[in-house]
């Protein structure tokens, strides 16, 4: 009997690598409810926190501001003052915790509240570990929670960096976030280039402002972190992450002369793609989430430092604690049950991977050069170039799904199937109790009444002087936190100093990619109806409230325009009163409202009431968003003509439907 030939077993590491930080992005209703959720998740094996703040907090308003109506506690936790922050982290020792806070324009303020809370717990600043996102470039492009213009926003980012590298040295002071760029439609090449251009803009600002001595600059570079997205094309996404690591190393070495390898390291966390999660057959999302996670953990040389996964049912509504637990268990199974962490990088030497990485790098370098020629990321934002490119890429993505060229299982192929038992019945998704907003406002009023008002005024004036004179605002901001100032008061002082900003929408010069034949048929219907009406059909696309996720509204506006309609779209963050006033002044035939924050019922009903009081009750209103079936019934009963949810992915069909709605309304009025 011949002996079997010897085989070389795979080379494994001497010991298993440490797993990444396990996080879930969470927060809702109130600081007390979110604290209970955090402690539950930590007890189940989560190793870091990722705080979701509600939209008033993210945009620098108190919970009782007019723009906060209906938004309090909906997409995250409301934090109005130090008392809220202390409640949020009660019985969670911040000196031992690693906390990520998804906050941007008010990042200095929320970091100050965190530091003040830690100090009240007895921790030192040097103990604290974590991250503030603090990336305003991507807010102008995709997520919409900016406040101030680009120049002062970069100054505030620099203030946080210059403060933390000395005072809170384990902290990541800015987390360049390409996650929302992909959610807005960015290609892998655009995600690479736009995020790296943002990192360059930040580091150029740090050098120019001069708060960091040249001898310490490399340390600052070493604290810059990234937050990325990973889509379903997981081989391409894996190559994208390897390209990120190599390009960032190249930029740090060649542009900034950073010699120490540890300071050039591309450190990133990730949440995998939420854009691709489907309302139809939502159980399929579990497989999508797993495949997307593999792209950021398989390659050791480009492995994420922290991973947070969406829940399978996020296209339906707010996930329950059990849904978040399921996503956490997925991470734990990959980390502890598989042999993934026992091997060196399994893709080193792969010709296919190397070729794809080089192709991505070449494309990203070319895009970076274009942005550099414009004057950098800020100039590319202010000119509308970046936003236009994202809107166009998203239109191409949607067009591919509509045509069937891009297959989405359960949506445009293999659509027949049994109803999901997971998504059925009472309690299938979590809802925020409407009473939570009232309770938060009552608590805020009580806080204001109990504090030392003179001390608050003094601290806010010190903050104003620092902002006006150009000195670092972090110590004055921490003093405001300890004095009892509120989020809205901090935000208002800086609004008065720096002003507010409205970013380009990217809609004006973008072109949709709907099927030409079907779009032509809709255009013919629009032309015929316009002739009947005696003027061009006009649609107002509105974003009421504080929801800055404008991707859907932008695509509706572009497709409506390309269908032959006249379109009024003024961007994000409008009050119901502003929307109704625009509908009145523009004499529109239909109003389309887009809301993804869960505040659709109070905001839409207020728009309807105001329209009736202004004599616009015969103008139909259509609504789009992540809207549960029960809320859809409520909106239709209130007078909404049609409700569209993520399952309604065919925008040309929506346009055809809207033309019929306008025609029916005109016929009824006649």
XYZ file of C-alpha atoms in Angstrom:
670
model
C 0.000 0.000 0.000
C 1.564 3.275 -1.064
C 1.999 6.040 1.429
C -0.150 9.151 1.043
C 1.889 12.156 -0.080
C 2.668 14.659 2.625
C 0.579 17.810 2.580
C 1.458 21.109 4.125
C -1.195 22.178 6.609
C -2.304 25.809 6.459
C -0.020 28.142 8.344
C -1.819 29.490 11.384
C -0.842 32.137 13.869
C 0.677 30.989 17.151
C -2.304 32.343 19.044
C -5.720 33.466 17.965
C -5.981 37.142 17.117
C -8.177 39.237 19.357
C -11.608 39.765 17.822
C -12.842 43.181 16.823
C -15.086 45.232 19.101
C -18.679 43.961 18.997
C -21.123 46.833 18.827
C -24.767 47.499 18.077
C -25.856 50.969 17.013
C -28.661 51.779 19.411
C -30.547 54.347 21.412
C -34.203 55.355 21.520
C -36.994 57.033 23.478
C -35.068 58.326 26.501
C -31.739 58.180 28.283
C -33.235 55.824 30.883
C -34.623 53.377 28.296
C -31.384 53.461 26.289
C -29.307 52.840 29.420
C -31.335 49.688 30.107
C -30.780 48.550 26.511
C -27.011 49.184 26.726
C -26.637 47.249 29.969
C -28.643 44.359 28.494
C -26.481 44.251 25.354
C -23.253 44.411 27.375
C -24.469 41.520 29.517
C -25.016 39.513 26.320
C -21.413 39.886 25.179
C -21.277 43.229 23.419
C -17.824 44.717 24.029
C -18.309 48.362 23.026
C -21.112 50.901 22.822
C -22.317 52.747 19.744
C -24.699 55.560 20.633
C -27.448 56.667 18.271
C -28.681 60.176 19.072
C -32.059 61.523 18.028
C -32.272 64.179 15.319
C -32.775 67.225 17.582
C -29.583 66.268 19.423
C -27.730 65.670 16.153
C -28.718 69.081 14.804
C -28.104 71.073 17.983
C -31.668 71.682 19.173
C -33.360 71.105 22.502
C -36.274 68.685 22.600
C -38.829 71.501 22.875
C -37.679 73.391 19.753
C -40.307 73.781 17.027
C -38.240 71.688 14.603
C -37.966 68.888 17.169
C -41.719 68.200 17.142
C -42.327 64.540 16.393
C -38.599 63.767 16.244
C -37.714 63.329 19.931
C -36.363 59.856 20.684
C -37.282 58.480 17.254
C -33.954 57.529 15.624
C -31.869 57.677 18.768
C -31.648 58.914 22.320
C -32.399 62.562 23.193
C -29.557 64.196 25.130
C -30.279 67.768 26.155
C -27.926 68.264 29.113
C -25.511 66.657 31.563
C -28.337 65.023 33.525
C -29.428 63.125 30.409
C -25.861 61.987 29.717
C -25.365 60.826 33.292
C -28.598 58.820 33.092
C -27.545 57.328 29.748
C -24.368 55.877 31.280
C -25.605 55.098 34.775
C -23.850 51.969 36.136
C -21.619 51.861 33.031
C -18.054 52.824 34.091
C -16.809 55.090 31.299
C -13.192 54.694 32.398
C -13.403 51.049 31.277
C -15.731 51.404 28.272
C -15.041 51.988 24.574
C -17.823 54.215 23.262
C -18.570 55.360 19.727
C -20.863 58.361 19.385
C -22.416 59.014 15.992
C -22.514 62.769 16.265
C -21.130 65.376 13.891
C -21.972 69.079 14.011
C -22.401 69.053 17.844
C -19.521 66.595 18.347
C -17.590 69.029 20.614
C -20.673 69.372 22.794
C -21.507 65.661 23.126
C -17.849 64.863 23.790
C -17.854 67.547 26.488
C -20.942 65.988 28.086
C -19.244 62.577 27.954
C -16.071 63.927 29.578
C -18.097 65.752 32.244
C -20.065 62.565 32.959
C -16.852 60.546 33.253
C -15.402 63.155 35.608
C -18.549 62.942 37.743
C -18.005 59.144 37.835
C -14.427 59.641 39.029
C -12.658 58.674 35.792
C -9.785 60.733 34.390
C -9.685 62.067 30.853
C -6.735 59.811 30.095
C -8.871 56.744 30.885
C -11.436 57.443 28.190
C -11.502 55.402 24.987
C -13.849 55.876 22.084
C -14.778 57.890 19.046
C -16.840 60.853 17.964
C -17.731 60.731 14.297
C -17.150 64.471 13.803
C -17.167 64.332 9.954
C -19.053 67.238 8.430
C -18.052 66.718 4.797
C -20.204 63.613 4.466
C -23.056 65.401 6.277
C -23.200 67.969 3.476
C -23.212 65.125 0.947
C -25.443 62.444 2.344
C -26.855 62.538 5.859
C -27.804 66.148 6.383
C -27.146 66.753 10.087
C -24.801 69.668 9.478
C -25.350 73.076 11.098
C -22.515 75.453 10.285
C -20.759 76.315 6.988
C -17.726 74.223 5.975
C -14.969 76.575 7.181
C -16.132 76.928 10.818
C -17.103 73.244 10.831
C -13.526 72.277 9.981
C -12.315 74.669 12.650
C -14.469 72.865 15.251
C -13.134 69.492 14.063
C -9.616 70.870 14.525
C -10.480 72.114 18.032
C -11.567 68.611 19.042
C -8.429 67.054 17.541
C -6.043 69.556 19.144
C -7.725 69.083 22.522
C -8.046 65.305 22.582
C -4.578 64.286 21.413
C -3.214 65.888 24.597
C -6.090 65.624 27.082
C -7.836 62.401 25.952
C -5.031 60.587 24.112
C -6.885 57.262 23.655
C -9.794 58.987 21.934
C -10.445 59.082 18.170
C -11.391 62.744 17.621
C -12.733 62.365 14.096
C -14.085 59.319 12.349
C -14.077 59.978 8.593
C -17.318 58.355 7.550
C -17.793 56.875 4.100
C -20.718 54.773 5.329
C -23.344 57.300 4.327
C -21.633 57.989 1.022
C -22.401 54.411 -0.045
C -25.931 54.762 1.347
C -26.278 57.801 -0.931
C -25.215 55.736 -3.936
C -21.421 56.062 -4.019
C -19.507 53.536 -6.078
C -16.522 51.853 -4.359
C -14.215 54.249 -6.222
C -16.217 57.282 -5.050
C -16.357 55.987 -1.495
C -12.575 55.633 -1.480
C -11.879 59.008 -3.060
C -14.445 61.132 -1.214
C -13.536 59.695 2.196
C -9.791 60.038 1.635
C -10.310 63.600 0.360
C -12.144 64.326 3.617
C -9.231 62.927 5.628
C -6.869 65.152 3.667
C -9.076 68.213 4.284
C -9.040 67.521 8.023
C -5.270 67.019 8.244
C -4.578 70.051 6.042
C -6.721 72.096 8.426
C -4.823 70.784 11.448
C -1.529 71.828 9.827
C -2.833 75.239 8.782
C -4.475 76.143 12.125
C -1.246 75.615 14.051
C -2.711 74.357 17.348
C -0.700 71.141 16.958
C 3.109 71.562 16.939
C 4.827 69.958 13.910
C 6.619 67.522 16.233
C 3.242 66.125 17.364
C 1.573 66.004 13.957
C 2.273 62.294 13.369
C 0.500 61.464 16.651
C -2.582 63.310 15.403
C -2.478 61.394 12.124
C -2.419 58.193 14.172
C -5.689 59.149 15.913
C -7.674 59.682 12.696
C -10.076 56.795 12.219
C -12.621 55.847 9.571
C -16.122 54.413 9.499
C -16.998 52.512 6.347
C -19.789 50.643 4.621
C -19.705 47.157 3.138
C -22.165 46.120 0.453
C -23.305 42.787 -0.920
C -20.602 42.481 -3.624
C -18.316 41.252 -0.896
C -15.244 40.442 -3.002
C -15.200 43.991 -4.393
C -15.860 45.349 -0.903
C -12.978 43.304 0.515
C -10.712 44.708 -2.194
C -11.997 48.192 -1.410
C -10.885 47.774 2.197
C -7.422 46.612 1.144
C -7.266 49.616 -1.196
C -8.281 51.913 1.676
C -5.432 50.644 3.856
C -2.835 50.996 1.105
C -3.982 54.422 -0.121
C -4.157 55.892 3.395
C -0.649 54.611 4.112
C 0.491 56.201 0.852
C -1.143 59.573 1.658
C 0.246 59.673 5.196
C 3.737 58.826 3.996
C 3.949 60.901 0.812
C 1.752 63.930 1.591
C 2.479 64.300 5.306
C 5.851 62.586 5.735
C 4.689 60.299 8.551
C 7.469 57.748 9.056
C 6.088 55.557 11.861
C 4.017 52.700 10.433
C 1.686 52.618 13.452
C 0.609 56.217 12.802
C -0.112 55.468 9.134
C -2.329 52.500 9.922
C -5.856 52.629 8.497
C -8.030 52.109 11.569
C -11.692 51.677 10.878
C -15.024 50.528 12.186
C -17.893 49.396 10.035
C -21.616 49.018 9.833
C -22.608 46.938 6.865
C -25.005 48.192 4.237
C -28.525 49.193 5.277
C -29.408 50.535 1.833
C -29.688 46.986 0.442
C -31.992 45.680 3.182
C -35.396 44.847 1.747
C -38.926 45.174 3.034
C -39.924 42.283 0.783
C -38.907 38.870 2.155
C -37.026 40.585 5.003
C -35.649 37.283 6.320
C -33.267 37.343 3.322
C -31.521 40.282 4.975
C -29.860 37.932 7.474
C -27.800 36.388 4.670
C -27.006 39.793 3.195
C -25.708 41.043 6.548
C -23.468 37.980 6.992
C -21.952 38.239 3.512
C -21.360 41.955 3.938
C -19.643 41.400 7.282
C -17.250 38.869 5.728
C -15.827 41.561 3.462
C -14.474 43.489 6.463
C -13.223 40.620 8.632
C -11.801 38.008 6.206
C -8.677 39.930 5.180
C -6.475 40.288 8.269
C -4.441 43.156 6.820
C -7.621 45.161 6.255
C -9.760 43.903 9.146
C -12.146 46.253 10.934
C -11.355 47.311 14.499
C -15.055 47.446 15.378
C -18.135 46.002 13.712
C -21.784 46.874 14.186
C -24.461 45.140 12.166
C -27.941 46.335 11.285
C -30.885 44.170 12.256
C -32.655 42.047 9.658
C -35.878 44.101 9.926
C -34.574 47.684 9.703
C -36.420 48.226 6.404
C -39.641 47.613 8.365
C -39.080 49.813 11.401
C -37.191 50.115 14.694
C -35.513 46.808 15.645
C -36.348 45.138 18.959
C -33.650 44.122 21.480
C -33.995 40.509 20.249
C -33.267 41.611 16.677
C -30.109 43.378 17.828
C -29.140 40.301 19.825
C -29.427 38.192 16.661
C -26.966 40.477 14.863
C -24.613 40.357 17.859
C -24.715 36.541 17.884
C -23.736 36.512 14.194
C -20.548 38.415 15.033
C -19.783 36.140 17.957
C -20.217 32.965 15.897
C -17.811 34.200 13.209
C -15.251 35.338 15.795
C -15.361 32.427 18.233
C -16.677 29.356 16.396
C -14.786 29.659 13.110
C -11.015 29.488 12.630
C -10.888 32.928 10.976
C -8.719 34.505 13.680
C -6.113 31.731 13.585
C -4.668 32.601 10.149
C -2.536 35.331 8.606
C -4.049 37.214 5.690
C -5.482 34.517 3.417
C -5.565 36.807 0.358
C -1.897 37.756 0.193
C -0.563 36.502 -3.138
C -3.957 36.277 -4.829
C -3.655 37.597 -8.393
C -7.374 38.340 -8.696
C -7.480 40.275 -5.423
C -4.305 42.207 -6.192
C -5.555 43.181 -9.667
C -8.888 44.415 -8.324
C -7.218 46.364 -5.519
C -4.879 48.090 -7.987
C -7.788 48.951 -10.294
C -9.706 50.517 -7.416
C -6.642 52.437 -6.267
C -5.998 53.828 -9.756
C -9.607 55.021 -10.080
C -9.578 56.537 -6.597
C -6.287 58.352 -7.267
C -7.756 59.863 -10.442
C -10.827 61.089 -8.544
C -8.665 62.443 -5.728
C -6.626 64.375 -8.294
C -9.814 65.941 -9.719
C -10.915 66.996 -6.232
C -7.444 68.359 -5.472
C -7.534 70.415 -8.688
C -10.841 71.954 -7.529
C -9.192 73.091 -4.301
C -9.995 70.096 -2.106
C -13.022 68.473 -0.536
C -14.616 71.677 0.765
C -14.505 73.308 -2.676
C -15.925 70.120 -4.200
C -18.802 70.278 -1.692
C -19.536 73.975 -2.184
C -19.505 73.655 -5.984
C -21.985 70.787 -5.800
C -19.617 68.434 -7.648
C -19.531 65.660 -5.041
C -23.260 65.779 -4.365
C -24.119 65.683 -8.052
C -21.916 62.622 -8.549
C -23.615 60.808 -5.673
C -27.112 61.603 -6.952
C -26.136 60.350 -10.405
C -24.604 57.142 -9.040
C -27.683 56.484 -6.925
C -29.926 57.083 -9.943
C -27.896 54.533 -11.900
C -28.205 52.015 -9.059
C -31.970 52.459 -8.851
C -32.287 52.297 -12.624
C -30.424 48.982 -12.616
C -32.837 47.535 -10.053
C -35.857 48.800 -12.006
C -34.599 47.251 -15.242
C -33.613 43.976 -13.577
C -29.967 44.422 -14.555
C -29.105 44.519 -10.838
C -30.786 41.509 -9.241
C -32.272 41.869 -5.763
C -33.720 38.552 -4.642
C -37.290 38.875 -3.476
C -37.638 42.330 -5.035
C -37.151 42.071 -8.802
C -36.530 38.309 -9.058
C -37.831 35.284 -7.153
C -40.608 37.409 -5.729
C -43.017 34.549 -5.052
C -42.714 33.024 -1.608
C -44.340 32.330 1.715
C -45.017 35.234 4.034
C -42.345 35.703 6.684
C -43.502 34.471 10.114
C -40.745 36.597 11.664
C -42.375 39.818 10.480
C -45.938 38.909 11.413
C -48.089 39.700 14.405
C -48.070 42.152 17.281
C -44.699 43.489 18.324
C -42.861 42.513 15.122
C -41.091 45.864 15.309
C -40.531 48.226 18.190
C -42.295 51.582 18.335
C -41.455 54.631 20.416
C -44.174 55.568 22.875
C -45.528 59.026 21.887
C -45.495 59.908 25.588
C -41.674 59.753 25.557
C -41.469 63.147 23.823
C -43.689 64.827 26.412
C -41.719 63.247 29.264
C -38.414 64.401 27.756
C -39.695 67.970 27.378
C -41.041 68.007 30.946
C -37.677 66.761 32.205
C -35.874 69.448 30.180
C -38.084 72.205 31.636
C -37.449 70.917 35.151
C -33.694 70.856 34.501
C -33.697 74.485 33.371
C -35.664 75.558 36.444
C -33.383 73.729 38.903
C -29.991 74.869 37.602
C -27.985 77.987 38.485
C -29.027 80.281 35.615
C -26.347 82.871 36.298
C -23.636 80.218 36.120
C -25.084 78.943 32.824
C -25.151 82.460 31.313
C -21.564 83.062 32.353
C -20.372 79.772 30.831
C -22.209 80.439 27.568
C -20.674 83.914 27.276
C -17.229 82.379 27.783
C -18.054 79.955 24.978
C -19.158 82.837 22.751
C -15.876 84.694 23.345
C -13.820 81.606 22.504
C -15.771 81.034 19.286
C -15.548 84.698 18.283
C -11.844 85.082 19.096
C -10.826 81.810 17.459
C -9.495 80.074 20.565
C -10.152 76.372 21.227
C -13.738 75.868 22.371
C -13.361 72.504 24.160
C -12.575 73.661 27.720
C -15.317 76.344 27.611
C -17.700 73.705 26.246
C -16.881 71.293 29.087
C -17.478 74.162 31.520
C -20.900 74.715 29.897
C -21.677 71.029 30.377
C -20.811 71.135 34.091
C -22.760 74.387 34.526
C -25.938 72.803 33.181
C -26.235 74.374 29.722
C -28.370 72.551 27.169
C -27.726 71.244 23.679
C -29.923 73.938 22.143
C -28.192 76.722 24.068
C -24.746 75.508 22.990
C -25.967 75.222 19.399
C -27.613 78.655 19.409
C -24.465 80.430 20.625
C -22.426 78.930 17.776
C -25.197 79.561 15.226
C -25.027 83.228 16.189
C -21.231 83.265 15.753
C -20.814 81.059 12.671
C -24.200 81.201 10.925
C -26.084 78.279 9.376
C -25.603 76.542 6.035
C -27.713 74.931 3.331
C -25.745 72.487 1.203
C -26.284 71.989 -2.562
C -28.960 69.364 -3.318
C -27.260 67.878 -6.382
C -30.626 67.612 -8.129
C -30.364 70.441 -10.638
C -27.754 68.945 -12.977
C -28.307 65.230 -12.342
C -29.929 62.946 -14.897
C -32.092 59.935 -14.064
C -31.564 56.541 -15.639
C -35.090 55.151 -15.757
C -36.065 52.863 -18.639
C -36.370 55.268 -21.628
C -39.493 53.648 -23.087
C -41.457 53.624 -19.859
C -40.231 57.096 -18.896
C -41.300 58.348 -22.330
C -44.797 56.987 -21.758
C -45.033 58.803 -18.429
C -43.726 61.980 -20.046
C -46.471 61.769 -22.665
C -49.081 61.500 -19.891
C -47.548 64.518 -18.145
C -47.652 66.518 -21.394
C -51.296 65.605 -21.984
C -52.318 66.464 -18.428
C -50.358 69.723 -18.552
C -52.284 70.691 -21.700
C -55.555 69.952 -19.912
C -54.542 71.956 -16.850
C -53.309 74.869 -18.938
C -49.839 74.801 -17.370
C -47.054 72.365 -16.589
C -47.771 69.815 -13.840
C -45.869 71.011 -10.778
C -44.734 68.844 -7.858
C -43.309 69.966 -4.540
C -40.947 67.462 -2.918
C -40.585 68.252 0.775
C -38.492 67.015 3.697
C -40.335 68.074 6.879
C -38.661 67.838 10.255
C -35.013 67.079 10.901
C -34.556 63.922 8.819
C -31.518 64.572 6.626
C -31.569 61.287 4.681
C -32.437 62.933 1.390
C -31.547 60.150 -1.071
C -35.139 59.126 -1.739
C -36.395 62.690 -2.047
C -33.588 63.525 -4.473
C -34.367 60.564 -6.699
C -38.080 61.413 -6.731
C -37.263 65.023 -7.626
C -34.905 63.997 -10.448
C -37.330 61.446 -11.909
C -40.289 63.855 -11.646
C -38.298 66.482 -13.518
C -37.236 63.989 -16.174
C -40.871 62.896 -16.483
C -41.689 66.398 -17.619
C -42.989 67.868 -14.380
C -41.894 71.163 -12.920
C -40.288 70.381 -9.569
C -39.900 72.432 -6.419
C -37.271 70.925 -4.089
C -35.607 73.089 -1.468
C -33.638 70.427 0.382
C -33.868 69.185 3.932
C -34.988 70.402 7.346
C -38.171 72.329 6.648
C -41.052 73.003 9.012
C -44.573 72.001 7.947
C -45.369 75.721 7.795
C -42.516 76.333 5.321
C -43.625 73.440 3.125
C -47.236 74.598 3.029
C -46.145 78.174 2.309
C -44.034 76.922 -0.623
C -46.969 74.857 -1.926
C -49.158 77.962 -1.781
C -46.657 80.324 -3.393
C -45.689 77.863 -6.132
C -49.297 76.772 -6.868
C -48.282 73.124 -6.987
C -50.538 70.282 -8.143
C -49.148 67.649 -5.770
C -47.016 67.556 -2.622
C -44.634 64.653 -1.974
C -43.250 64.268 1.549
C -40.252 62.062 2.385
C -39.617 61.056 6.020
C -37.393 58.215 7.204
C -37.057 59.135 10.869
C -40.313 57.587 12.087
C -41.934 60.991 12.665
C -44.261 60.661 9.651
C -47.588 60.655 11.534
C -47.245 63.961 13.457
C -45.429 65.806 10.662
C -47.663 64.680 7.797
C -50.873 65.326 9.719
C -49.662 68.841 10.546
C -48.904 69.489 6.864
C -52.402 68.271 5.928
C -54.053 70.460 8.564
C -52.110 73.540 7.473
C -52.902 72.892 3.805
C -56.616 72.718 4.553
C -56.476 75.941 6.548
C -54.732 77.652 3.594
C -57.327 76.441 1.087
C -55.107 73.721 -0.370
C -57.214 70.785 0.772
C -57.770 69.672 -2.827
C -54.022 69.369 -3.533
C -53.102 65.682 -3.112
C -50.325 64.674 -0.723
C -48.235 61.519 -1.195
C -45.768 60.222 1.388
C -42.669 58.018 1.235
C -40.600 56.460 4.009
C -40.155 53.494 6.319
C -43.798 53.384 7.354
C -45.334 50.383 9.182
C -48.744 49.125 7.941
C -50.648 50.544 10.922
C -49.158 54.004 10.357
C -49.975 53.734 6.653
C -53.651 53.224 7.573
C -53.478 56.251 9.880
C -52.013 58.464 7.145
C -54.528 57.342 4.520
C -57.374 57.980 6.964
C -55.952 61.475 7.602
C -56.210 62.303 3.890
C -52.921 61.187 2.303
C -53.518 60.090 -1.292
C -50.842 57.385 -1.381
C -48.088 55.927 0.822
C -44.876 54.492 -0.666
C -42.447 52.335 1.331
C -39.131 50.639 0.435
C -41.027 47.875 -1.380
C -42.039 50.494 -3.974
C -38.635 50.556 -5.619
C -39.784 51.360 -9.169
C -39.720 55.161 -9.318
C -41.085 55.341 -12.863
C -44.169 53.436 -11.682
C -44.487 55.909 -8.792
C -44.345 58.812 -11.285
C -47.062 57.191 -13.394
C -49.174 56.766 -10.269
C -48.694 60.397 -9.226
C -49.801 61.646 -12.663
C -53.013 59.619 -12.281
C -53.552 61.058 -8.779
C -53.187 64.630 -10.068
C -55.475 63.908 -13.039
C -58.142 62.410 -10.779
C -57.954 65.409 -8.461
C -58.251 67.846 -11.379
C -61.247 65.977 -12.757
C -62.925 65.989 -9.348
C -62.288 69.721 -8.918
C -63.788 70.412 -12.354
